[in-house]
Amino acid sequence: MKKLLSLAIAIAVSAPAMADVYTDVNYKHSKDVREAAAKVGYEMDNGLSFDLENVYDVKNKENKEVTLGTAWKFEVAEGAYVQPLAEVTFSTYKTATANDTTGDYRPSITEHSAKYDIGNTYKMGIKGGYKHESGLYVDARYRYETRKDKAEYLAKKNSGIPAVEYEFYKADFKDSVHRTDLTLGYDIQDVANLSVNWVRKAHTIKIDGTEQINGSFPKAVDGGKGNFTSNDYEFRADVTALGDFVPYAQYTIKSDIKKDGHKLKRENEIKVGLVYNF
């Protein structure tokens, strides 16, 4: 992965003058998240752009994911644009496994194992915006995301009355997300760029799988589906008074997720980074 990122940076540095090349190095921090990311991208004069980002999970000391993205920006009027975009995120996490009995509440289960594979995420969307000559601007984006994870669970009953001696389950978790962003900002030329972004995500998770009891033929199981939404509020400040070096800081307020009478509290997040424009 390091070789891939090094190659991308080398290509970006040697890119022709017709492309605007940039790098973005940042660190994200909350109670449960410690992530460092490095991104390189370039935009051609015709509005076509590409980028590559690698995210490292500092807390768990392993690489998290790699994202390849592309977009094409079209000016539709003075100060206004539309931009179709697409991304694919490759998960580089190791498969999560467990091989003890702590995850099963039944005392007769003497052995069990579980495996969970995180799938790749595919994203497609469109973005548009308008910037006034005063520096005030507004952007809006819609993006659809989809991912399929796989899980396996095996349990063996080696004590007591063996009514069920063997259980094996396989499941697919299909996660679909409708994401919308609305950004309001003020660009103070050669001083700072201040913005606030509202992010709304509507999730639908559908579970399908099979169960196999005592070696029987696998039986299809419908695990149902769940829906929930989340809202984030991102407050960001970029310092643009340093030429090609643009340090920035972002604070994200994350709302609680409510589902079926339960509330999942999410921790707010701090992100700091540095963009360099070649």
PDB file of C-alpha atoms in Angstrom:
ATOM      1  CA  MET A   1       0.000   0.000   0.000  1.00  0.00           C
ATOM      2  CA  LYS A   2       2.907   2.346   0.765  1.00  0.00           C
ATOM      3  CA  LYS A   3       4.332   1.659  -2.721  1.00  0.00           C
ATOM      4  CA  LEU A   4       0.970   2.489  -4.305  1.00  0.00           C
ATOM      5  CA  LEU A   5       0.729   5.790  -2.443  1.00  0.00           C
ATOM      6  CA  SER A   6       4.363   6.669  -3.261  1.00  0.00           C
ATOM      7  CA  LEU A   7       3.720   5.981  -6.946  1.00  0.00           C
ATOM      8  CA  ALA A   8       0.632   8.202  -6.950  1.00  0.00           C
ATOM      9  CA  ILE A   9       2.559  11.057  -5.347  1.00  0.00           C
ATOM     10  CA  ALA A  10       5.387  10.652  -7.861  1.00  0.00           C
ATOM     11  CA  ILE A  11       2.924  10.810 -10.758  1.00  0.00           C
ATOM     12  CA  ALA A  12       1.265  13.892  -9.285  1.00  0.00           C
ATOM     13  CA  VAL A  13       4.572  15.721  -8.831  1.00  0.00           C
ATOM     14  CA  SER A  14       5.572  15.021 -12.436  1.00  0.00           C
ATOM     15  CA  ALA A  15       2.157  15.960 -13.872  1.00  0.00           C
ATOM     16  CA  PRO A  16       2.112  18.608 -16.630  1.00  0.00           C
ATOM     17  CA  ALA A  17       1.368  22.244 -15.939  1.00  0.00           C
ATOM     18  CA  MET A  18      -2.138  21.902 -17.366  1.00  0.00           C
ATOM     19  CA  ALA A  19      -3.175  20.071 -14.186  1.00  0.00           C
ATOM     20  CA  ASP A  20      -3.693  21.541 -10.714  1.00  0.00           C
ATOM     21  CA  VAL A  21      -2.009  19.071  -8.358  1.00  0.00           C
ATOM     22  CA  TYR A  22      -2.535  18.969  -4.594  1.00  0.00           C
ATOM     23  CA  THR A  23      -1.841  16.818  -1.555  1.00  0.00           C
ATOM     24  CA  ASP A  24      -3.873  16.656   1.654  1.00  0.00           C
ATOM     25  CA  VAL A  25      -2.494  15.156   4.868  1.00  0.00           C
ATOM     26  CA  ASN A  26      -4.828  15.101   7.876  1.00  0.00           C
ATOM     27  CA  TYR A  27      -5.538  13.549  11.263  1.00  0.00           C
ATOM     28  CA  LYS A  28      -8.991  12.767  12.685  1.00  0.00           C
ATOM     29  CA  HIS A  29      -9.628  12.369  16.417  1.00  0.00           C
ATOM     30  CA  SER A  30     -12.578  11.466  18.644  1.00  0.00           C
ATOM     31  CA  LYS A  31     -13.138   9.208  21.642  1.00  0.00           C
ATOM     32  CA  ASP A  32     -13.180   6.037  19.526  1.00  0.00           C
ATOM     33  CA  VAL A  33     -11.436   7.179  16.334  1.00  0.00           C
ATOM     34  CA  ARG A  34      -7.772   7.901  15.622  1.00  0.00           C
ATOM     35  CA  GLU A  35      -7.182   8.080  11.880  1.00  0.00           C
ATOM     36  CA  ALA A  36      -4.429   9.539   9.706  1.00  0.00           C
ATOM     37  CA  ALA A  37      -5.003  10.065   5.983  1.00  0.00           C
ATOM     38  CA  ALA A  38      -2.935  11.079   2.968  1.00  0.00           C
ATOM     39  CA  LYS A  39      -4.540  12.157  -0.297  1.00  0.00           C
ATOM     40  CA  VAL A  40      -3.162  13.198  -3.670  1.00  0.00           C
ATOM     41  CA  GLY A  41      -5.180  14.498  -6.606  1.00  0.00           C
ATOM     42  CA  TYR A  42      -5.136  16.638  -9.686  1.00  0.00           C
ATOM     43  CA  GLU A  43      -7.620  18.540 -11.806  1.00  0.00           C
ATOM     44  CA  MET A  44      -7.219  19.198 -15.524  1.00  0.00           C
ATOM     45  CA  ASP A  45      -8.156  22.391 -17.304  1.00  0.00           C
ATOM     46  CA  ASN A  46     -11.275  20.719 -18.707  1.00  0.00           C
ATOM     47  CA  GLY A  47     -12.579  20.060 -15.165  1.00  0.00           C
ATOM     48  CA  LEU A  48     -11.781  16.343 -15.049  1.00  0.00           C
ATOM     49  CA  SER A  49     -10.155  15.329 -11.763  1.00  0.00           C
ATOM     50  CA  PHE A  50      -8.779  12.205 -10.075  1.00  0.00           C
ATOM     51  CA  ASP A  51      -7.664  11.482  -6.519  1.00  0.00           C
ATOM     52  CA  LEU A  52      -6.259   8.692  -4.375  1.00  0.00           C
ATOM     53  CA  GLU A  53      -6.569   8.560  -0.580  1.00  0.00           C
ATOM     54  CA  ASN A  54      -5.151   6.145   1.979  1.00  0.00           C
ATOM     55  CA  VAL A  55      -6.508   6.012   5.558  1.00  0.00           C
ATOM     56  CA  TYR A  56      -4.556   4.463   8.435  1.00  0.00           C
ATOM     57  CA  ASP A  57      -6.260   3.431  11.683  1.00  0.00           C
ATOM     58  CA  VAL A  58      -3.853   4.757  14.312  1.00  0.00           C
ATOM     59  CA  LYS A  59      -5.825   3.359  17.239  1.00  0.00           C
ATOM     60  CA  ASN A  60      -5.807  -0.239  15.975  1.00  0.00           C
ATOM     61  CA  LYS A  61      -2.426   0.101  14.227  1.00  0.00           C
ATOM     62  CA  GLU A  62      -3.543  -1.162  10.834  1.00  0.00           C
ATOM     63  CA  ASN A  63      -4.455   0.237   7.448  1.00  0.00           C
ATOM     64  CA  LYS A  64      -8.173   0.944   7.086  1.00  0.00           C
ATOM     65  CA  GLU A  65      -9.022   1.717   3.458  1.00  0.00           C
ATOM     66  CA  VAL A  66      -7.969   3.114   0.100  1.00  0.00           C
ATOM     67  CA  THR A  67     -10.278   5.313  -1.982  1.00  0.00           C
ATOM     68  CA  LEU A  68     -10.056   6.095  -5.695  1.00  0.00           C
ATOM     69  CA  GLY A  69     -12.197   8.971  -6.909  1.00  0.00           C
ATOM     70  CA  THR A  70     -12.989  10.862 -10.073  1.00  0.00           C
ATOM     71  CA  ALA A  71     -15.188  13.851 -10.910  1.00  0.00           C
ATOM     72  CA  TRP A  72     -15.901  16.164 -13.832  1.00  0.00           C
ATOM     73  CA  LYS A  73     -16.732  19.800 -13.172  1.00  0.00           C
ATOM     74  CA  PHE A  74     -18.746  21.837 -15.692  1.00  0.00           C
ATOM     75  CA  GLU A  75     -19.348  25.582 -15.473  1.00  0.00           C
ATOM     76  CA  VAL A  76     -22.985  26.199 -16.376  1.00  0.00           C
ATOM     77  CA  ALA A  77     -23.039  29.948 -15.711  1.00  0.00           C
ATOM     78  CA  GLU A  78     -20.793  32.598 -14.228  1.00  0.00           C
ATOM     79  CA  GLY A  79     -19.961  31.384 -10.736  1.00  0.00           C
ATOM     80  CA  ALA A  80     -22.128  28.247 -11.035  1.00  0.00           C
ATOM     81  CA  TYR A  81     -21.159  24.634 -11.701  1.00  0.00           C
ATOM     82  CA  VAL A  82     -22.332  21.017 -11.710  1.00  0.00           C
ATOM     83  CA  GLN A  83     -20.040  18.068 -11.038  1.00  0.00           C
ATOM     84  CA  PRO A  84     -20.823  14.346 -11.476  1.00  0.00           C
ATOM     85  CA  LEU A  85     -18.597  12.184  -9.272  1.00  0.00           C
ATOM     86  CA  ALA A  86     -17.783   8.565  -8.487  1.00  0.00           C
ATOM     87  CA  GLU A  87     -15.648   6.793  -5.880  1.00  0.00           C
ATOM     88  CA  VAL A  88     -14.758   3.284  -4.807  1.00  0.00           C
ATOM     89  CA  THR A  89     -13.361   2.520  -1.351  1.00  0.00           C
ATOM     90  CA  PHE A  90     -11.405  -0.690  -0.869  1.00  0.00           C
ATOM     91  CA  SER A  91     -11.414  -1.947   2.712  1.00  0.00           C
ATOM     92  CA  THR A  92      -7.964  -3.121   3.822  1.00  0.00           C
ATOM     93  CA  TYR A  93      -8.977  -4.218   7.315  1.00  0.00           C
ATOM     94  CA  LYS A  94      -8.070  -7.767   8.225  1.00  0.00           C
ATOM     95  CA  THR A  95     -11.008 -10.145   8.601  1.00  0.00           C
ATOM     96  CA  ALA A  96     -12.456  -9.924  12.106  1.00  0.00           C
ATOM     97  CA  THR A  97     -12.545 -13.344  13.790  1.00  0.00           C
ATOM     98  CA  ALA A  98     -13.398 -14.827  17.190  1.00  0.00           C
ATOM     99  CA  ASN A  99     -12.763 -18.370  18.405  1.00  0.00           C
ATOM    100  CA  ASP A 100     -14.049 -18.701  21.969  1.00  0.00           C
ATOM    101  CA  THR A 101     -17.386 -19.071  23.748  1.00  0.00           C
ATOM    102  CA  THR A 102     -17.683 -15.541  25.119  1.00  0.00           C
ATOM    103  CA  GLY A 103     -19.936 -14.457  22.258  1.00  0.00           C
ATOM    104  CA  ASP A 104     -22.601 -17.110  22.878  1.00  0.00           C
ATOM    105  CA  TYR A 105     -24.939 -16.911  25.883  1.00  0.00           C
ATOM    106  CA  ARG A 106     -25.772 -20.658  25.960  1.00  0.00           C
ATOM    107  CA  PRO A 107     -23.690 -22.568  28.554  1.00  0.00           C
ATOM    108  CA  SER A 108     -23.885 -25.828  26.560  1.00  0.00           C
ATOM    109  CA  ILE A 109     -21.963 -24.306  23.647  1.00  0.00           C
ATOM    110  CA  THR A 110     -18.340 -25.326  24.104  1.00  0.00           C
ATOM    111  CA  GLU A 111     -16.911 -24.038  20.839  1.00  0.00           C
ATOM    112  CA  HIS A 112     -17.853 -21.298  18.442  1.00  0.00           C
ATOM    113  CA  SER A 113     -16.186 -19.133  15.822  1.00  0.00           C
ATOM    114  CA  ALA A 114     -17.224 -16.032  13.928  1.00  0.00           C
ATOM    115  CA  LYS A 115     -15.840 -14.227  10.894  1.00  0.00           C
ATOM    116  CA  TYR A 116     -16.778 -10.852   9.443  1.00  0.00           C
ATOM    117  CA  ASP A 117     -15.511  -9.481   6.109  1.00  0.00           C
ATOM    118  CA  ILE A 118     -15.958  -5.780   5.292  1.00  0.00           C
ATOM    119  CA  GLY A 119     -16.804  -5.236   1.632  1.00  0.00           C
ATOM    120  CA  ASN A 120     -15.849  -2.472  -0.777  1.00  0.00           C
ATOM    121  CA  THR A 121     -17.989   0.680  -0.954  1.00  0.00           C
ATOM    122  CA  TYR A 122     -19.177   2.087  -4.282  1.00  0.00           C
ATOM    123  CA  LYS A 123     -20.321   5.716  -4.463  1.00  0.00           C
ATOM    124  CA  MET A 124     -21.937   7.783  -7.206  1.00  0.00           C
ATOM    125  CA  GLY A 125     -23.372  11.266  -7.012  1.00  0.00           C
ATOM    126  CA  ILE A 126     -23.655  14.793  -8.294  1.00  0.00           C
ATOM    127  CA  LYS A 127     -22.605  18.126  -6.830  1.00  0.00           C
ATOM    128  CA  GLY A 128     -23.468  21.684  -7.722  1.00  0.00           C
ATOM    129  CA  GLY A 129     -22.876  25.147  -6.392  1.00  0.00           C
ATOM    130  CA  TYR A 130     -22.685  28.879  -6.842  1.00  0.00           C
ATOM    131  CA  LYS A 131     -20.111  31.428  -5.683  1.00  0.00           C
ATOM    132  CA  HIS A 132     -20.880  35.146  -5.548  1.00  0.00           C
ATOM    133  CA  GLU A 133     -18.200  37.709  -6.330  1.00  0.00           C
ATOM    134  CA  SER A 134     -18.379  38.807  -2.681  1.00  0.00           C
ATOM    135  CA  GLY A 135     -16.919  35.440  -1.620  1.00  0.00           C
ATOM    136  CA  LEU A 136     -20.160  33.939  -0.328  1.00  0.00           C
ATOM    137  CA  TYR A 137     -20.918  30.506  -1.771  1.00  0.00           C
ATOM    138  CA  VAL A 138     -23.283  27.568  -1.473  1.00  0.00           C
ATOM    139  CA  ASP A 139     -22.724  23.937  -2.503  1.00  0.00           C
ATOM    140  CA  ALA A 140     -25.078  20.952  -2.530  1.00  0.00           C
ATOM    141  CA  ARG A 141     -24.306  17.303  -3.128  1.00  0.00           C
ATOM    142  CA  TYR A 142     -26.233  14.045  -3.368  1.00  0.00           C
ATOM    143  CA  ARG A 143     -24.403  10.703  -3.247  1.00  0.00           C
ATOM    144  CA  TYR A 144     -25.575   7.098  -3.219  1.00  0.00           C
ATOM    145  CA  GLU A 145     -23.340   4.557  -1.461  1.00  0.00           C
ATOM    146  CA  THR A 146     -23.594   0.779  -1.371  1.00  0.00           C
ATOM    147  CA  ARG A 147     -21.576  -1.937   0.378  1.00  0.00           C
ATOM    148  CA  LYS A 148     -21.995  -5.647   1.102  1.00  0.00           C
ATOM    149  CA  ASP A 149     -20.352  -7.293   4.122  1.00  0.00           C
ATOM    150  CA  LYS A 150     -20.209 -11.035   4.769  1.00  0.00           C
ATOM    151  CA  ALA A 151     -20.456 -12.868   8.095  1.00  0.00           C
ATOM    152  CA  GLU A 152     -20.148 -16.497   9.194  1.00  0.00           C
ATOM    153  CA  TYR A 153     -20.960 -18.100  12.543  1.00  0.00           C
ATOM    154  CA  LEU A 154     -20.272 -21.676  13.686  1.00  0.00           C
ATOM    155  CA  ALA A 155     -21.351 -23.195  17.019  1.00  0.00           C
ATOM    156  CA  LYS A 156     -20.807 -26.718  18.367  1.00  0.00           C
ATOM    157  CA  LYS A 157     -22.602 -28.280  21.331  1.00  0.00           C
ATOM    158  CA  ASN A 158     -20.437 -30.905  22.994  1.00  0.00           C
ATOM    159  CA  SER A 159     -22.087 -31.163  26.419  1.00  0.00           C
ATOM    160  CA  GLY A 160     -25.524 -31.763  27.863  1.00  0.00           C
ATOM    161  CA  ILE A 161     -28.360 -33.209  25.809  1.00  0.00           C
ATOM    162  CA  PRO A 162     -27.249 -32.785  22.160  1.00  0.00           C
ATOM    163  CA  ALA A 163     -30.558 -31.646  20.680  1.00  0.00           C
ATOM    164  CA  VAL A 164     -28.532 -29.350  18.442  1.00  0.00           C
ATOM    165  CA  GLU A 165     -24.928 -30.410  17.985  1.00  0.00           C
ATOM    166  CA  TYR A 166     -23.951 -28.147  15.112  1.00  0.00           C
ATOM    167  CA  GLU A 167     -25.068 -24.753  13.817  1.00  0.00           C
ATOM    168  CA  PHE A 168     -23.654 -22.841  10.865  1.00  0.00           C
ATOM    169  CA  TYR A 169     -24.906 -19.475   9.635  1.00  0.00           C
ATOM    170  CA  LYS A 170     -23.864 -17.295   6.712  1.00  0.00           C
ATOM    171  CA  ALA A 171     -25.203 -13.795   6.143  1.00  0.00           C
ATOM    172  CA  ASP A 172     -24.849 -10.875   3.746  1.00  0.00           C
ATOM    173  CA  PHE A 173     -25.274  -7.367   5.141  1.00  0.00           C
ATOM    174  CA  LYS A 174     -26.245  -4.961   2.358  1.00  0.00           C
ATOM    175  CA  ASP A 175     -25.820  -1.344   3.434  1.00  0.00           C
ATOM    176  CA  SER A 176     -27.284   1.378   1.201  1.00  0.00           C
ATOM    177  CA  VAL A 177     -26.800   5.051   2.050  1.00  0.00           C
ATOM    178  CA  HIS A 178     -28.451   8.135   0.591  1.00  0.00           C
ATOM    179  CA  ARG A 179     -26.166  11.018   1.568  1.00  0.00           C
ATOM    180  CA  THR A 180     -26.911  14.716   1.101  1.00  0.00           C
ATOM    181  CA  ASP A 181     -24.572  17.640   1.843  1.00  0.00           C
ATOM    182  CA  LEU A 182     -25.432  21.322   2.044  1.00  0.00           C
ATOM    183  CA  THR A 183     -22.529  23.746   2.463  1.00  0.00           C
ATOM    184  CA  LEU A 184     -22.573  27.480   3.173  1.00  0.00           C
ATOM    185  CA  GLY A 185     -19.296  29.344   3.135  1.00  0.00           C
ATOM    186  CA  TYR A 186     -17.430  32.620   2.904  1.00  0.00           C
ATOM    187  CA  ASP A 187     -14.122  32.854   1.053  1.00  0.00           C
ATOM    188  CA  ILE A 188     -12.094  35.844   2.244  1.00  0.00           C
ATOM    189  CA  GLN A 189      -9.534  36.115  -0.547  1.00  0.00           C
ATOM    190  CA  ASP A 190      -5.954  35.333   0.534  1.00  0.00           C
ATOM    191  CA  VAL A 191      -7.026  35.247   4.186  1.00  0.00           C
ATOM    192  CA  ALA A 192      -9.367  32.378   5.069  1.00  0.00           C
ATOM    193  CA  ASN A 193     -12.177  30.165   3.851  1.00  0.00           C
ATOM    194  CA  LEU A 194     -14.917  29.597   6.434  1.00  0.00           C
ATOM    195  CA  SER A 195     -17.712  27.063   5.946  1.00  0.00           C
ATOM    196  CA  VAL A 196     -20.387  24.986   7.640  1.00  0.00           C
ATOM    197  CA  ASN A 197     -21.617  21.741   6.094  1.00  0.00           C
ATOM    198  CA  TRP A 198     -24.728  19.761   7.003  1.00  0.00           C
ATOM    199  CA  VAL A 199     -24.446  16.046   6.218  1.00  0.00           C
ATOM    200  CA  ARG A 200     -27.535  13.817   6.324  1.00  0.00           C
ATOM    201  CA  LYS A 201     -27.254  10.067   5.801  1.00  0.00           C
ATOM    202  CA  ALA A 202     -30.241   7.743   5.392  1.00  0.00           C
ATOM    203  CA  HIS A 203     -29.169   4.120   5.898  1.00  0.00           C
ATOM    204  CA  THR A 204     -30.952   0.924   4.882  1.00  0.00           C
ATOM    205  CA  ILE A 205     -29.372  -2.344   6.039  1.00  0.00           C
ATOM    206  CA  LYS A 206     -30.803  -5.594   4.648  1.00  0.00           C
ATOM    207  CA  ILE A 207     -29.723  -9.005   5.956  1.00  0.00           C
ATOM    208  CA  ASP A 208     -30.021 -12.224   3.935  1.00  0.00           C
ATOM    209  CA  GLY A 209     -28.420 -15.543   4.760  1.00  0.00           C
ATOM    210  CA  THR A 210     -28.598 -19.293   5.283  1.00  0.00           C
ATOM    211  CA  GLU A 211     -28.683 -21.573   8.308  1.00  0.00           C
ATOM    212  CA  GLN A 212     -27.505 -25.170   8.566  1.00  0.00           C
ATOM    213  CA  ILE A 213     -28.448 -27.307  11.611  1.00  0.00           C
ATOM    214  CA  ASN A 214     -26.744 -30.658  12.323  1.00  0.00           C
ATOM    215  CA  GLY A 215     -25.409 -30.886   8.781  1.00  0.00           C
ATOM    216  CA  SER A 216     -28.788 -30.397   7.090  1.00  0.00           C
ATOM    217  CA  PHE A 217     -29.163 -28.738   3.694  1.00  0.00           C
ATOM    218  CA  PRO A 218     -28.671 -24.940   4.040  1.00  0.00           C
ATOM    219  CA  LYS A 219     -31.966 -23.109   4.545  1.00  0.00           C
ATOM    220  CA  ALA A 220     -32.522 -19.532   3.392  1.00  0.00           C
ATOM    221  CA  VAL A 221     -33.143 -17.020   6.166  1.00  0.00           C
ATOM    222  CA  ASP A 222     -34.541 -13.506   5.768  1.00  0.00           C
ATOM    223  CA  GLY A 223     -32.948 -11.348   8.432  1.00  0.00           C
ATOM    224  CA  GLY A 224     -35.135  -8.370   7.590  1.00  0.00           C
ATOM    225  CA  LYS A 225     -33.949  -4.813   7.208  1.00  0.00           C
ATOM    226  CA  GLY A 226     -33.476  -1.707   9.281  1.00  0.00           C
ATOM    227  CA  ASN A 227     -33.598   2.008   8.517  1.00  0.00           C
ATOM    228  CA  PHE A 228     -32.014   4.886  10.386  1.00  0.00           C
ATOM    229  CA  THR A 229     -30.687   8.378   9.715  1.00  0.00           C
ATOM    230  CA  SER A 230     -27.814  10.463  11.027  1.00  0.00           C
ATOM    231  CA  ASN A 231     -26.932  14.158  10.897  1.00  0.00           C
ATOM    232  CA  ASP A 232     -23.469  15.723  11.067  1.00  0.00           C
ATOM    233  CA  TYR A 233     -22.596  19.420  11.252  1.00  0.00           C
ATOM    234  CA  GLU A 234     -19.076  20.247  10.055  1.00  0.00           C
ATOM    235  CA  PHE A 235     -17.513  23.612  10.930  1.00  0.00           C
ATOM    236  CA  ARG A 236     -14.311  24.229   8.975  1.00  0.00           C
ATOM    237  CA  ALA A 237     -11.726  26.999   8.650  1.00  0.00           C
ATOM    238  CA  ASP A 238      -8.966  27.049   6.010  1.00  0.00           C
ATOM    239  CA  VAL A 239      -6.094  29.537   6.236  1.00  0.00           C
ATOM    240  CA  THR A 240      -5.410  30.766   2.685  1.00  0.00           C
ATOM    241  CA  ALA A 241      -2.899  33.506   3.555  1.00  0.00           C
ATOM    242  CA  LEU A 242       0.134  31.206   3.218  1.00  0.00           C
ATOM    243  CA  GLY A 243       0.177  30.743  -0.526  1.00  0.00           C
ATOM    244  CA  ASP A 244       0.369  27.117  -1.614  1.00  0.00           C
ATOM    245  CA  PHE A 245       0.258  25.868   1.990  1.00  0.00           C
ATOM    246  CA  VAL A 246      -3.306  25.714   3.336  1.00  0.00           C
ATOM    247  CA  PRO A 247      -3.649  24.468   6.925  1.00  0.00           C
ATOM    248  CA  TYR A 248      -7.181  23.776   8.119  1.00  0.00           C
ATOM    249  CA  ALA A 249      -9.189  22.631  11.111  1.00  0.00           C
ATOM    250  CA  GLN A 250     -12.636  21.066  11.266  1.00  0.00           C
ATOM    251  CA  TYR A 251     -14.976  20.309  14.155  1.00  0.00           C
ATOM    252  CA  THR A 252     -17.872  17.915  13.541  1.00  0.00           C
ATOM    253  CA  ILE A 253     -20.947  17.716  15.758  1.00  0.00           C
ATOM    254  CA  LYS A 254     -22.607  14.313  15.395  1.00  0.00           C
ATOM    255  CA  SER A 255     -26.230  13.808  16.372  1.00  0.00           C
ATOM    256  CA  ASP A 256     -27.480  10.719  18.200  1.00  0.00           C
ATOM    257  CA  ILE A 257     -29.011   7.907  16.149  1.00  0.00           C
ATOM    258  CA  LYS A 258     -32.496   6.812  17.227  1.00  0.00           C
ATOM    259  CA  LYS A 259     -33.848   3.403  16.181  1.00  0.00           C
ATOM    260  CA  ASP A 260     -36.723   1.370  17.667  1.00  0.00           C
ATOM    261  CA  GLY A 261     -36.699   3.272  20.944  1.00  0.00           C
ATOM    262  CA  HIS A 262     -32.941   2.940  21.358  1.00  0.00           C
ATOM    263  CA  LYS A 263     -30.472   5.791  21.133  1.00  0.00           C
ATOM    264  CA  LEU A 264     -26.898   5.439  19.914  1.00  0.00           C
ATOM    265  CA  LYS A 265     -24.697   8.283  21.073  1.00  0.00           C
ATOM    266  CA  ARG A 266     -21.955   9.380  18.676  1.00  0.00           C
ATOM    267  CA  GLU A 267     -18.870  11.305  19.700  1.00  0.00           C
ATOM    268  CA  ASN A 268     -17.997  14.662  18.158  1.00  0.00           C
ATOM    269  CA  GLU A 269     -14.853  14.754  16.060  1.00  0.00           C
ATOM    270  CA  ILE A 270     -11.837  17.007  15.460  1.00  0.00           C
ATOM    271  CA  LYS A 271      -9.868  17.003  12.219  1.00  0.00           C
ATOM    272  CA  VAL A 272      -6.715  18.982  11.376  1.00  0.00           C
ATOM    273  CA  GLY A 273      -4.813  18.907   8.117  1.00  0.00           C
ATOM    274  CA  LEU A 274      -2.573  20.580   5.583  1.00  0.00           C
ATOM    275  CA  VAL A 275      -3.188  20.977   1.861  1.00  0.00           C
ATOM    276  CA  TYR A 276      -0.297  21.788  -0.458  1.00  0.00           C
ATOM    277  CA  ASN A 277      -1.018  23.013  -3.993  1.00  0.00           C
ATOM    278  CA  PHE A 278       1.736  22.417  -6.543  1.00  0.00           C
TER     279      PHE A 278
END
